[in-house]
Tab-separated table of C-alpha atoms in Angstrom:
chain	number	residue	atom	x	y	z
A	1	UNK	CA	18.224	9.143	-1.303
A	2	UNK	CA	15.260	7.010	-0.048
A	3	UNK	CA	12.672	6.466	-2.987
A	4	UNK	CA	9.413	4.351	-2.987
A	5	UNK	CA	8.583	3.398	-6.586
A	6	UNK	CA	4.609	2.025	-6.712
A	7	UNK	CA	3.210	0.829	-9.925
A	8	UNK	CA	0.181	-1.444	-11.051
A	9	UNK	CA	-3.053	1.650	-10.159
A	10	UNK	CA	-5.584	1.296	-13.084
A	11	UNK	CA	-8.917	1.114	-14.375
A	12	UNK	CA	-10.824	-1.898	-13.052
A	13	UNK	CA	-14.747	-3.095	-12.475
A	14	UNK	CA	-16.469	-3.598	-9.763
A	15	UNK	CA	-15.868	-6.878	-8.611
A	16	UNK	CA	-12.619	-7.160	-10.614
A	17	UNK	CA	-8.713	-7.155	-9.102
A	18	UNK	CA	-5.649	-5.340	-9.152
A	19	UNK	CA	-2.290	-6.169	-7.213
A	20	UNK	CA	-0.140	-3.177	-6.489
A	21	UNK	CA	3.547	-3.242	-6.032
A	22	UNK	CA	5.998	-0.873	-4.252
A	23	UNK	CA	9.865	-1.183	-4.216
A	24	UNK	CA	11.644	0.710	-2.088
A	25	UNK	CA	15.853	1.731	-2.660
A	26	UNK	CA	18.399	1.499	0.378
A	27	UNK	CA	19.589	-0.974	2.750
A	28	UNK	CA	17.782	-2.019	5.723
A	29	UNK	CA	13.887	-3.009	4.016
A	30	UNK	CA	14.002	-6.025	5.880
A	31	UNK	CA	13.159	-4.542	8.937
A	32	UNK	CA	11.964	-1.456	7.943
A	33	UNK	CA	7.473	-1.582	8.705
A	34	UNK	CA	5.408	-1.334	5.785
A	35	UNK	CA	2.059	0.063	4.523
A	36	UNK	CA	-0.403	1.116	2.221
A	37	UNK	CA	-2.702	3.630	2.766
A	38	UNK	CA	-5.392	5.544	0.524
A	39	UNK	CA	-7.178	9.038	-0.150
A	40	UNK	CA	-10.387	9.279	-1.640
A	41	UNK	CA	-11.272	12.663	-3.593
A	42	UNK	CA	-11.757	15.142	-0.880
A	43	UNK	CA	-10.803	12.696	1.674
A	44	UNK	CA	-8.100	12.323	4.575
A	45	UNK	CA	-5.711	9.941	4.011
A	46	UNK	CA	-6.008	6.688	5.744
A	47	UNK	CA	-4.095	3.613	6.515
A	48	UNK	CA	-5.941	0.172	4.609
A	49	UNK	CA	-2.815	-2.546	5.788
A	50	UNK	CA	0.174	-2.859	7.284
A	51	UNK	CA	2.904	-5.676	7.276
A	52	UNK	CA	5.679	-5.944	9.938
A	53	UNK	CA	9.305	-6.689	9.281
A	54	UNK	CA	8.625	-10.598	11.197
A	55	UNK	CA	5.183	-10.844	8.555
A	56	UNK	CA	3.138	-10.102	10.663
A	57	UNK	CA	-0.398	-8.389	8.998
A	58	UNK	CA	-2.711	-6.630	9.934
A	59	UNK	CA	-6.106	-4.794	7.773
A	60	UNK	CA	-8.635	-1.706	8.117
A	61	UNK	CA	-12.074	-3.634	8.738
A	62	UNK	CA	-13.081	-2.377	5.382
A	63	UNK	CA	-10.853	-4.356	3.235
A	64	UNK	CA	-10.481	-7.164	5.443
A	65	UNK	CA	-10.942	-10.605	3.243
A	66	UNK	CA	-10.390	-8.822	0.351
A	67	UNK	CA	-7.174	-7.252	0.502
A	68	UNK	CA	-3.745	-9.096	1.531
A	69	UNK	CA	-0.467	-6.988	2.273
A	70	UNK	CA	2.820	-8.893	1.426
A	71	UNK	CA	6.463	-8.555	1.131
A	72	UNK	CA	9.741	-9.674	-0.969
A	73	UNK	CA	12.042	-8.840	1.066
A	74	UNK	CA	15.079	-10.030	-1.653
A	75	UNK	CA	13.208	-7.691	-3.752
A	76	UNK	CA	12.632	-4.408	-1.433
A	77	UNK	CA	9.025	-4.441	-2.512
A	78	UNK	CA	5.589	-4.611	-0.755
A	79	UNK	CA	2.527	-5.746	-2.296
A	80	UNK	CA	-1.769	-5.207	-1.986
A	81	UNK	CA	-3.527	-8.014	-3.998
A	82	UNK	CA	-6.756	-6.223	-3.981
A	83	UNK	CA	-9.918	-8.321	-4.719
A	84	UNK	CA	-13.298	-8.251	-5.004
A	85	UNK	CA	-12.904	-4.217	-5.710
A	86	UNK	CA	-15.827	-2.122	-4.970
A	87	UNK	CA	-15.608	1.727	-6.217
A	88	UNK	CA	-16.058	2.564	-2.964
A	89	UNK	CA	-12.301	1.733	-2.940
A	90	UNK	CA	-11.346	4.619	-5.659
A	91	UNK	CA	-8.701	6.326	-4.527
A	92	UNK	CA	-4.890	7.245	-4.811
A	93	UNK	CA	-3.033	4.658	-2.733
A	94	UNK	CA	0.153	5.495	-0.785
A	95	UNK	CA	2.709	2.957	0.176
A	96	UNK	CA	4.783	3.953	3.160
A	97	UNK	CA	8.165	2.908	4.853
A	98	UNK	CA	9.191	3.285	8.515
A	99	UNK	CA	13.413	3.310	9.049
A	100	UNK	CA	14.289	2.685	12.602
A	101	UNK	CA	10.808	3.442	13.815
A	102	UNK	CA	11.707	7.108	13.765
A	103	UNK	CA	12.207	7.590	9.583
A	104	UNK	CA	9.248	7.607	7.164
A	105	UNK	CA	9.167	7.865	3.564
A	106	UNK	CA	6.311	7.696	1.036
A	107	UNK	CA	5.392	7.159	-2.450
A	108	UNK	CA	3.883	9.412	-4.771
A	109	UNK	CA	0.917	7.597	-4.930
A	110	UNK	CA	-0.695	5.730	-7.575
A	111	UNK	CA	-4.441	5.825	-8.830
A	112	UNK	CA	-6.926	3.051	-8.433
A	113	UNK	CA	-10.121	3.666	-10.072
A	114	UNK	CA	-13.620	1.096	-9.489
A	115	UNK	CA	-16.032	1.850	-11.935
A	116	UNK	CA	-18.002	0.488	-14.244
């Protein structure tokens, strides 16, 4: 019943920007914990920002300054405005929700691509 819909993975240059968006379906988002994390061809998965149900925020060292985590809650969505891209940052990007601390749900990924 629980669905994550991400959208806004593309084609950008280095240097360039891309804000991804994730809305999520049931009750409860507003204190559900969110995140985004990211796998890289051949790659584990790994978390790149998370953003608590009070705001709080917090970033993997290497995207900090360039990447901000946000959240509608009115909307059930969770953002990444990702700047200053590098295609060291191609991968598929994940956005995940935590219900009660105990539940967790993910998206099916979407593709972000740096090149040039």
């Amino acid at each position: 019943q629980v669905q994550l819909v991400e959208s806004g993975g593309g084609l950008v240059q280095p240097g360039g920007s891309l804000r991804l968006s994730c809305a999520a379906s049931g009750n409860g988002f507003s204190i559900n914990g969110m995140a985004w994390y990211r796998q890289a061809p051949g790659k584990q998965r790994e978390w790149v920002a998370g953003i608590t149900s009070g705001g709080s925020t917090n970033y993997a060292d290497s995207v900090k300054g360039r990447f901000t985590i946000s959240r509608d809650n009115a909307k059930n969505t969770v953002f990444l405005q990702m700047n200053s891209l590098k295609p060291e940052d191609t991968a598929v990007f994940y956005c995940k929700m935590t219900d009660r601390g105990i539940y967790v749900y993910w998206g099916q990924g979407t593709q972000v691509t740096v090149s040039s």
